[in-house]
């Protein structure tokens, strides 16, 4: 059975302060801010950046990593306190807005530009017990809109889908977490009318197949074997 992604702690869900629409009473003492843009605990020197977070991963020490912020990858503890925000090296205008995957001591994610014309695969080295020892590395970069499977394939490799809709080309690669080496698996022809995706999901299934859901213009989806042969329907969930 595939593992579900970890849930965000309740403290992180309160990411937006909603005005109540009532007049403020007069206080004898000045008010103190106890929560800013998701940092609801009020105990952290590093506020959680305001963002629509798309991915979450947990390392072996229980620290949480969030993808979606324009400033980098927030690292939080289990109580929702933001410990640090890790900037992306060689970002070149890319922002992490993908699912995340964990393999060994690494946490992986994809960053893309706003138009999804360029993407890159990143790895966070999480072995250090100190937050100051965490580091981010860019493994690969190229054209198109990329998606990362949050589950590994049966061999323990990362699976990445690379869509170049302007060329109606879709490539699937695997990445060895130990070396960071990428190997092309297969290439598909996207249907005529496909555009840059507003929804793009790739999923490594336990039986070794790879599910792809590409929604944009002419939508297409299905499950494929390692040779790129369609073997079934896309599985939701």
PDB file of C-alpha atoms in Angstrom:
ATOM      1  CA  UNK A   1       0.000   0.000   0.000  1.00  0.00           C
ATOM      2  CA  UNK A   2       1.383   3.400  -0.952  1.00  0.00           C
ATOM      3  CA  UNK A   3       2.162   5.795   1.886  1.00  0.00           C
ATOM      4  CA  UNK A   4       0.208   8.997   2.038  1.00  0.00           C
ATOM      5  CA  UNK A   5       2.108  12.273   2.410  1.00  0.00           C
ATOM      6  CA  UNK A   6       2.477  13.507   5.965  1.00  0.00           C
ATOM      7  CA  UNK A   7      -0.132  15.941   7.239  1.00  0.00           C
ATOM      8  CA  UNK A   8       0.741  19.549   8.042  1.00  0.00           C
ATOM      9  CA  UNK A   9       0.485  20.290  11.772  1.00  0.00           C
ATOM     10  CA  UNK A  10      -2.535  22.296  12.808  1.00  0.00           C
ATOM     11  CA  UNK A  11      -0.344  25.298  13.614  1.00  0.00           C
ATOM     12  CA  UNK A  12       0.780  25.531   9.984  1.00  0.00           C
ATOM     13  CA  UNK A  13      -2.738  25.486   8.605  1.00  0.00           C
ATOM     14  CA  UNK A  14      -3.505  28.928  10.037  1.00  0.00           C
ATOM     15  CA  UNK A  15      -1.516  30.608   7.292  1.00  0.00           C
ATOM     16  CA  UNK A  16      -3.725  33.622   6.751  1.00  0.00           C
ATOM     17  CA  UNK A  17      -4.976  36.157   9.291  1.00  0.00           C
ATOM     18  CA  UNK A  18      -8.608  36.870   8.408  1.00  0.00           C
ATOM     19  CA  UNK A  19     -10.011  40.256   9.393  1.00  0.00           C
ATOM     20  CA  UNK A  20     -13.043  39.879  11.610  1.00  0.00           C
ATOM     21  CA  UNK A  21     -14.730  43.052  10.410  1.00  0.00           C
ATOM     22  CA  UNK A  22     -15.341  44.460  13.914  1.00  0.00           C
ATOM     23  CA  UNK A  23     -14.133  47.717  15.366  1.00  0.00           C
ATOM     24  CA  UNK A  24     -11.145  47.410  17.684  1.00  0.00           C
ATOM     25  CA  UNK A  25     -11.631  48.344  21.340  1.00  0.00           C
ATOM     26  CA  UNK A  26      -9.249  50.698  23.117  1.00  0.00           C
ATOM     27  CA  UNK A  27      -6.564  49.003  25.239  1.00  0.00           C
ATOM     28  CA  UNK A  28      -4.493  50.475  28.019  1.00  0.00           C
ATOM     29  CA  UNK A  29      -1.388  48.621  26.813  1.00  0.00           C
ATOM     30  CA  UNK A  30      -0.220  48.302  23.175  1.00  0.00           C
ATOM     31  CA  UNK A  31      -1.142  45.070  21.432  1.00  0.00           C
ATOM     32  CA  UNK A  32       1.588  42.520  20.775  1.00  0.00           C
ATOM     33  CA  UNK A  33       1.749  40.454  17.592  1.00  0.00           C
ATOM     34  CA  UNK A  34       1.616  36.728  18.359  1.00  0.00           C
ATOM     35  CA  UNK A  35       1.245  35.316  14.857  1.00  0.00           C
ATOM     36  CA  UNK A  36       2.304  36.559  11.429  1.00  0.00           C
ATOM     37  CA  UNK A  37       1.507  34.861   8.135  1.00  0.00           C
ATOM     38  CA  UNK A  38       1.310  31.339   9.492  1.00  0.00           C
ATOM     39  CA  UNK A  39       3.758  31.654  12.377  1.00  0.00           C
ATOM     40  CA  UNK A  40       0.893  31.095  14.785  1.00  0.00           C
ATOM     41  CA  UNK A  41       3.039  30.038  17.733  1.00  0.00           C
ATOM     42  CA  UNK A  42       4.594  33.509  17.956  1.00  0.00           C
ATOM     43  CA  UNK A  43       7.723  31.897  19.396  1.00  0.00           C
ATOM     44  CA  UNK A  44       9.963  31.783  16.336  1.00  0.00           C
ATOM     45  CA  UNK A  45      12.424  34.420  15.199  1.00  0.00           C
ATOM     46  CA  UNK A  46      11.769  33.274  11.605  1.00  0.00           C
ATOM     47  CA  UNK A  47       8.144  33.766  10.516  1.00  0.00           C
ATOM     48  CA  UNK A  48       6.688  31.207   8.160  1.00  0.00           C
ATOM     49  CA  UNK A  49       6.501  32.886   4.719  1.00  0.00           C
ATOM     50  CA  UNK A  50       3.021  33.478   3.381  1.00  0.00           C
ATOM     51  CA  UNK A  51       2.431  31.093   0.463  1.00  0.00           C
ATOM     52  CA  UNK A  52       0.166  28.483  -1.085  1.00  0.00           C
ATOM     53  CA  UNK A  53       2.142  25.413  -0.075  1.00  0.00           C
ATOM     54  CA  UNK A  54       2.006  22.473  -2.467  1.00  0.00           C
ATOM     55  CA  UNK A  55       4.288  19.859  -0.916  1.00  0.00           C
ATOM     56  CA  UNK A  56       5.510  18.604   2.438  1.00  0.00           C
ATOM     57  CA  UNK A  57       8.158  16.103   3.555  1.00  0.00           C
ATOM     58  CA  UNK A  58       9.527  14.927   6.896  1.00  0.00           C
ATOM     59  CA  UNK A  59      13.154  14.016   7.520  1.00  0.00           C
ATOM     60  CA  UNK A  60      14.486  11.395   9.909  1.00  0.00           C
ATOM     61  CA  UNK A  61      14.595  13.916  12.762  1.00  0.00           C
ATOM     62  CA  UNK A  62      10.954  14.936  12.384  1.00  0.00           C
ATOM     63  CA  UNK A  63      11.638  18.289  10.754  1.00  0.00           C
ATOM     64  CA  UNK A  64       9.096  19.440   8.171  1.00  0.00           C
ATOM     65  CA  UNK A  65       9.983  20.859   4.752  1.00  0.00           C
ATOM     66  CA  UNK A  66       7.433  22.870   2.765  1.00  0.00           C
ATOM     67  CA  UNK A  67       7.400  23.638  -0.975  1.00  0.00           C
ATOM     68  CA  UNK A  68       5.538  26.663  -2.286  1.00  0.00           C
ATOM     69  CA  UNK A  69       7.193  29.780  -0.885  1.00  0.00           C
ATOM     70  CA  UNK A  70       8.951  32.247  -3.156  1.00  0.00           C
ATOM     71  CA  UNK A  71      11.668  32.833  -0.539  1.00  0.00           C
ATOM     72  CA  UNK A  72      12.797  29.201  -0.415  1.00  0.00           C
ATOM     73  CA  UNK A  73      11.978  26.052   1.550  1.00  0.00           C
ATOM     74  CA  UNK A  74      10.756  26.633   5.121  1.00  0.00           C
ATOM     75  CA  UNK A  75      11.979  24.113   7.704  1.00  0.00           C
ATOM     76  CA  UNK A  76       9.695  23.710  10.729  1.00  0.00           C
ATOM     77  CA  UNK A  77       9.512  21.629  13.862  1.00  0.00           C
ATOM     78  CA  UNK A  78       6.561  19.464  14.853  1.00  0.00           C
ATOM     79  CA  UNK A  79       4.989  22.347  16.774  1.00  0.00           C
ATOM     80  CA  UNK A  80       4.876  24.528  13.682  1.00  0.00           C
ATOM     81  CA  UNK A  81       7.782  26.804  14.567  1.00  0.00           C
ATOM     82  CA  UNK A  82       9.755  27.918  11.517  1.00  0.00           C
ATOM     83  CA  UNK A  83      13.405  27.081  12.138  1.00  0.00           C
ATOM     84  CA  UNK A  84      14.857  28.377   8.879  1.00  0.00           C
ATOM     85  CA  UNK A  85      14.073  29.179   5.247  1.00  0.00           C
ATOM     86  CA  UNK A  86      16.489  27.503   2.827  1.00  0.00           C
ATOM     87  CA  UNK A  87      17.127  29.532  -0.348  1.00  0.00           C
ATOM     88  CA  UNK A  88      17.360  27.758  -3.709  1.00  0.00           C
ATOM     89  CA  UNK A  89      20.817  27.923  -5.331  1.00  0.00           C
ATOM     90  CA  UNK A  90      20.909  28.758  -9.050  1.00  0.00           C
ATOM     91  CA  UNK A  91      17.202  29.540  -8.838  1.00  0.00           C
ATOM     92  CA  UNK A  92      17.167  31.916 -11.829  1.00  0.00           C
ATOM     93  CA  UNK A  93      13.559  32.910 -11.177  1.00  0.00           C
ATOM     94  CA  UNK A  94      12.343  29.408 -10.294  1.00  0.00           C
ATOM     95  CA  UNK A  95      10.058  28.713  -7.318  1.00  0.00           C
ATOM     96  CA  UNK A  96       9.390  25.384  -5.623  1.00  0.00           C
ATOM     97  CA  UNK A  97       5.719  24.562  -6.247  1.00  0.00           C
ATOM     98  CA  UNK A  98       5.645  20.771  -6.431  1.00  0.00           C
ATOM     99  CA  UNK A  99       5.053  17.719  -4.334  1.00  0.00           C
ATOM    100  CA  UNK A 100       8.071  16.516  -2.356  1.00  0.00           C
ATOM    101  CA  UNK A 101       9.703  13.101  -2.055  1.00  0.00           C
ATOM    102  CA  UNK A 102      12.056  11.635   0.532  1.00  0.00           C
ATOM    103  CA  UNK A 103      14.799   9.145  -0.252  1.00  0.00           C
ATOM    104  CA  UNK A 104      17.521   8.314   2.251  1.00  0.00           C
ATOM    105  CA  UNK A 105      18.817  11.518   3.831  1.00  0.00           C
ATOM    106  CA  UNK A 106      17.498  13.620   0.962  1.00  0.00           C
ATOM    107  CA  UNK A 107      14.289  15.555   0.382  1.00  0.00           C
ATOM    108  CA  UNK A 108      13.537  16.301  -3.278  1.00  0.00           C
ATOM    109  CA  UNK A 109      11.321  18.791  -5.095  1.00  0.00           C
ATOM    110  CA  UNK A 110      10.852  20.539  -8.429  1.00  0.00           C
ATOM    111  CA  UNK A 111      10.995  24.298  -8.985  1.00  0.00           C
ATOM    112  CA  UNK A 112       9.587  26.046 -12.065  1.00  0.00           C
ATOM    113  CA  UNK A 113       9.287  29.546 -13.476  1.00  0.00           C
ATOM    114  CA  UNK A 114       5.841  31.230 -13.466  1.00  0.00           C
ATOM    115  CA  UNK A 115       5.186  30.299 -17.104  1.00  0.00           C
ATOM    116  CA  UNK A 116       6.341  26.694 -16.621  1.00  0.00           C
ATOM    117  CA  UNK A 117       8.830  27.023 -19.438  1.00  0.00           C
ATOM    118  CA  UNK A 118      11.824  26.042 -17.268  1.00  0.00           C
ATOM    119  CA  UNK A 119      12.170  23.652 -14.350  1.00  0.00           C
ATOM    120  CA  UNK A 120      14.818  22.150 -12.084  1.00  0.00           C
ATOM    121  CA  UNK A 121      15.113  19.219  -9.680  1.00  0.00           C
ATOM    122  CA  UNK A 122      16.544  19.976  -6.244  1.00  0.00           C
ATOM    123  CA  UNK A 123      17.779  17.947  -3.296  1.00  0.00           C
ATOM    124  CA  UNK A 124      17.955  19.010   0.353  1.00  0.00           C
ATOM    125  CA  UNK A 125      20.680  17.263   2.347  1.00  0.00           C
ATOM    126  CA  UNK A 126      19.022  16.588   5.715  1.00  0.00           C
ATOM    127  CA  UNK A 127      21.615  14.455   7.546  1.00  0.00           C
ATOM    128  CA  UNK A 128      22.807  17.291   9.785  1.00  0.00           C
ATOM    129  CA  UNK A 129      21.257  17.499  13.248  1.00  0.00           C
ATOM    130  CA  UNK A 130      21.733  21.280  13.153  1.00  0.00           C
ATOM    131  CA  UNK A 131      19.504  23.396  10.933  1.00  0.00           C
ATOM    132  CA  UNK A 132      22.566  25.426   9.965  1.00  0.00           C
ATOM    133  CA  UNK A 133      24.028  22.241   8.443  1.00  0.00           C
ATOM    134  CA  UNK A 134      21.150  21.741   5.981  1.00  0.00           C
ATOM    135  CA  UNK A 135      21.975  22.472   2.344  1.00  0.00           C
ATOM    136  CA  UNK A 136      20.172  22.594  -1.005  1.00  0.00           C
ATOM    137  CA  UNK A 137      21.623  21.327  -4.269  1.00  0.00           C
ATOM    138  CA  UNK A 138      20.354  21.643  -7.840  1.00  0.00           C
ATOM    139  CA  UNK A 139      20.595  18.251  -9.565  1.00  0.00           C
ATOM    140  CA  UNK A 140      19.183  18.938 -13.021  1.00  0.00           C
ATOM    141  CA  UNK A 141      17.565  21.740 -15.006  1.00  0.00           C
ATOM    142  CA  UNK A 142      15.931  22.074 -18.398  1.00  0.00           C
ATOM    143  CA  UNK A 143      12.991  23.292 -20.458  1.00  0.00           C
ATOM    144  CA  UNK A 144       9.337  22.538 -19.806  1.00  0.00           C
ATOM    145  CA  UNK A 145       7.019  21.875 -16.884  1.00  0.00           C
ATOM    146  CA  UNK A 146       8.289  19.121 -14.607  1.00  0.00           C
ATOM    147  CA  UNK A 147       6.494  17.032 -11.992  1.00  0.00           C
ATOM    148  CA  UNK A 148       7.918  14.775  -9.268  1.00  0.00           C
ATOM    149  CA  UNK A 149       6.357  11.584  -7.947  1.00  0.00           C
ATOM    150  CA  UNK A 150       6.012  11.710  -4.177  1.00  0.00           C
ATOM    151  CA  UNK A 151       6.554   7.942  -4.092  1.00  0.00           C
ATOM    152  CA  UNK A 152       9.667   6.106  -5.286  1.00  0.00           C
ATOM    153  CA  UNK A 153       9.620   3.329  -7.870  1.00  0.00           C
ATOM    154  CA  UNK A 154      10.167  -0.289  -6.716  1.00  0.00           C
ATOM    155  CA  UNK A 155      13.936   0.165  -7.162  1.00  0.00           C
ATOM    156  CA  UNK A 156      13.950   3.203  -4.852  1.00  0.00           C
ATOM    157  CA  UNK A 157      14.468   5.752  -7.621  1.00  0.00           C
ATOM    158  CA  UNK A 158      12.823   9.140  -8.071  1.00  0.00           C
ATOM    159  CA  UNK A 159      10.452   9.518 -11.018  1.00  0.00           C
ATOM    160  CA  UNK A 160      10.173  12.848 -12.847  1.00  0.00           C
ATOM    161  CA  UNK A 161       7.851  13.796 -15.716  1.00  0.00           C
ATOM    162  CA  UNK A 162       9.020  16.505 -18.128  1.00  0.00           C
ATOM    163  CA  UNK A 163       6.413  18.158 -20.358  1.00  0.00           C
ATOM    164  CA  UNK A 164       7.345  20.328 -23.342  1.00  0.00           C
ATOM    165  CA  UNK A 165       3.862  21.126 -24.600  1.00  0.00           C
ATOM    166  CA  UNK A 166       5.114  23.500 -27.290  1.00  0.00           C
ATOM    167  CA  UNK A 167       6.831  20.475 -28.852  1.00  0.00           C
ATOM    168  CA  UNK A 168       4.054  18.013 -27.833  1.00  0.00           C
ATOM    169  CA  UNK A 169       6.758  15.950 -26.135  1.00  0.00           C
ATOM    170  CA  UNK A 170       6.666  14.233 -22.744  1.00  0.00           C
ATOM    171  CA  UNK A 171       9.667  12.481 -21.222  1.00  0.00           C
ATOM    172  CA  UNK A 172       9.870  10.374 -18.061  1.00  0.00           C
ATOM    173  CA  UNK A 173      13.197  10.008 -16.282  1.00  0.00           C
ATOM    174  CA  UNK A 174      14.371   8.171 -13.174  1.00  0.00           C
ATOM    175  CA  UNK A 175      16.927   9.629 -10.778  1.00  0.00           C
ATOM    176  CA  UNK A 176      19.196   7.602  -8.496  1.00  0.00           C
ATOM    177  CA  UNK A 177      19.009   9.297  -5.066  1.00  0.00           C
ATOM    178  CA  UNK A 178      22.518   8.102  -4.155  1.00  0.00           C
ATOM    179  CA  UNK A 179      24.265   9.649  -7.169  1.00  0.00           C
ATOM    180  CA  UNK A 180      21.751  12.155  -8.519  1.00  0.00           C
ATOM    181  CA  UNK A 181      22.216  10.610 -11.967  1.00  0.00           C
ATOM    182  CA  UNK A 182      19.197  10.857 -14.271  1.00  0.00           C
ATOM    183  CA  UNK A 183      18.290   8.130 -16.768  1.00  0.00           C
ATOM    184  CA  UNK A 184      15.608   8.593 -19.472  1.00  0.00           C
ATOM    185  CA  UNK A 185      12.914   5.899 -19.303  1.00  0.00           C
ATOM    186  CA  UNK A 186      10.584   6.725 -22.190  1.00  0.00           C
ATOM    187  CA  UNK A 187       9.156   9.528 -24.303  1.00  0.00           C
ATOM    188  CA  UNK A 188       5.502  10.053 -25.237  1.00  0.00           C
ATOM    189  CA  UNK A 189       3.795  12.168 -27.878  1.00  0.00           C
ATOM    190  CA  UNK A 190       1.334  14.560 -26.285  1.00  0.00           C
ATOM    191  CA  UNK A 191      -2.016  14.918 -28.088  1.00  0.00           C
ATOM    192  CA  UNK A 192      -2.509  17.804 -30.458  1.00  0.00           C
ATOM    193  CA  UNK A 193      -3.982  20.696 -28.525  1.00  0.00           C
ATOM    194  CA  UNK A 194      -2.142  19.972 -25.280  1.00  0.00           C
ATOM    195  CA  UNK A 195      -0.843  23.098 -23.565  1.00  0.00           C
ATOM    196  CA  UNK A 196       1.263  23.875 -20.530  1.00  0.00           C
ATOM    197  CA  UNK A 197      -0.470  22.064 -17.690  1.00  0.00           C
ATOM    198  CA  UNK A 198      -2.461  23.701 -14.934  1.00  0.00           C
ATOM    199  CA  UNK A 199      -2.455  20.298 -13.253  1.00  0.00           C
ATOM    200  CA  UNK A 200       0.489  17.930 -13.707  1.00  0.00           C
ATOM    201  CA  UNK A 201       0.898  14.781 -11.603  1.00  0.00           C
ATOM    202  CA  UNK A 202       3.176  11.793 -12.020  1.00  0.00           C
ATOM    203  CA  UNK A 203       2.958   8.818  -9.695  1.00  0.00           C
ATOM    204  CA  UNK A 204       5.204   5.761  -9.308  1.00  0.00           C
ATOM    205  CA  UNK A 205       2.871   2.851  -8.534  1.00  0.00           C
ATOM    206  CA  UNK A 206       3.790  -0.197  -6.383  1.00  0.00           C
ATOM    207  CA  UNK A 207       3.443  -2.540  -9.377  1.00  0.00           C
ATOM    208  CA  UNK A 208       6.159  -0.673 -11.281  1.00  0.00           C
ATOM    209  CA  UNK A 209       3.829   1.267 -13.571  1.00  0.00           C
ATOM    210  CA  UNK A 210       3.857   5.057 -13.788  1.00  0.00           C
ATOM    211  CA  UNK A 211       0.670   7.105 -13.699  1.00  0.00           C
ATOM    212  CA  UNK A 212       0.531  10.466 -15.486  1.00  0.00           C
ATOM    213  CA  UNK A 213      -2.201  13.110 -15.347  1.00  0.00           C
ATOM    214  CA  UNK A 214      -1.571  16.112 -17.626  1.00  0.00           C
ATOM    215  CA  UNK A 215      -4.383  18.683 -17.631  1.00  0.00           C
ATOM    216  CA  UNK A 216      -3.988  21.637 -19.968  1.00  0.00           C
ATOM    217  CA  UNK A 217      -5.715  22.245 -23.289  1.00  0.00           C
ATOM    218  CA  UNK A 218      -6.273  18.691 -24.516  1.00  0.00           C
ATOM    219  CA  UNK A 219      -6.079  16.705 -21.276  1.00  0.00           C
ATOM    220  CA  UNK A 220      -4.532  13.237 -21.203  1.00  0.00           C
ATOM    221  CA  UNK A 221      -3.789  10.648 -18.527  1.00  0.00           C
ATOM    222  CA  UNK A 222      -3.052   6.952 -18.027  1.00  0.00           C
ATOM    223  CA  UNK A 223      -0.680   4.362 -16.597  1.00  0.00           C
ATOM    224  CA  UNK A 224       2.439   3.258 -18.458  1.00  0.00           C
ATOM    225  CA  UNK A 225       5.092   0.585 -18.075  1.00  0.00           C
ATOM    226  CA  UNK A 226       8.832   1.267 -18.154  1.00  0.00           C
ATOM    227  CA  UNK A 227       8.807   1.055 -21.982  1.00  0.00           C
ATOM    228  CA  UNK A 228       6.173   3.775 -22.300  1.00  0.00           C
ATOM    229  CA  UNK A 229       3.366   1.383 -23.263  1.00  0.00           C
ATOM    230  CA  UNK A 230      -0.054   2.346 -21.952  1.00  0.00           C
ATOM    231  CA  UNK A 231      -1.269  -0.423 -19.658  1.00  0.00           C
ATOM    232  CA  UNK A 232      -4.209   1.086 -17.813  1.00  0.00           C
ATOM    233  CA  UNK A 233      -6.170   4.040 -16.568  1.00  0.00           C
ATOM    234  CA  UNK A 234      -4.954   6.789 -14.265  1.00  0.00           C
ATOM    235  CA  UNK A 235      -5.630   5.937 -10.609  1.00  0.00           C
ATOM    236  CA  UNK A 236      -6.902   8.823  -8.485  1.00  0.00           C
ATOM    237  CA  UNK A 237      -5.873   9.181  -4.858  1.00  0.00           C
TER     238      UNK A 237
END
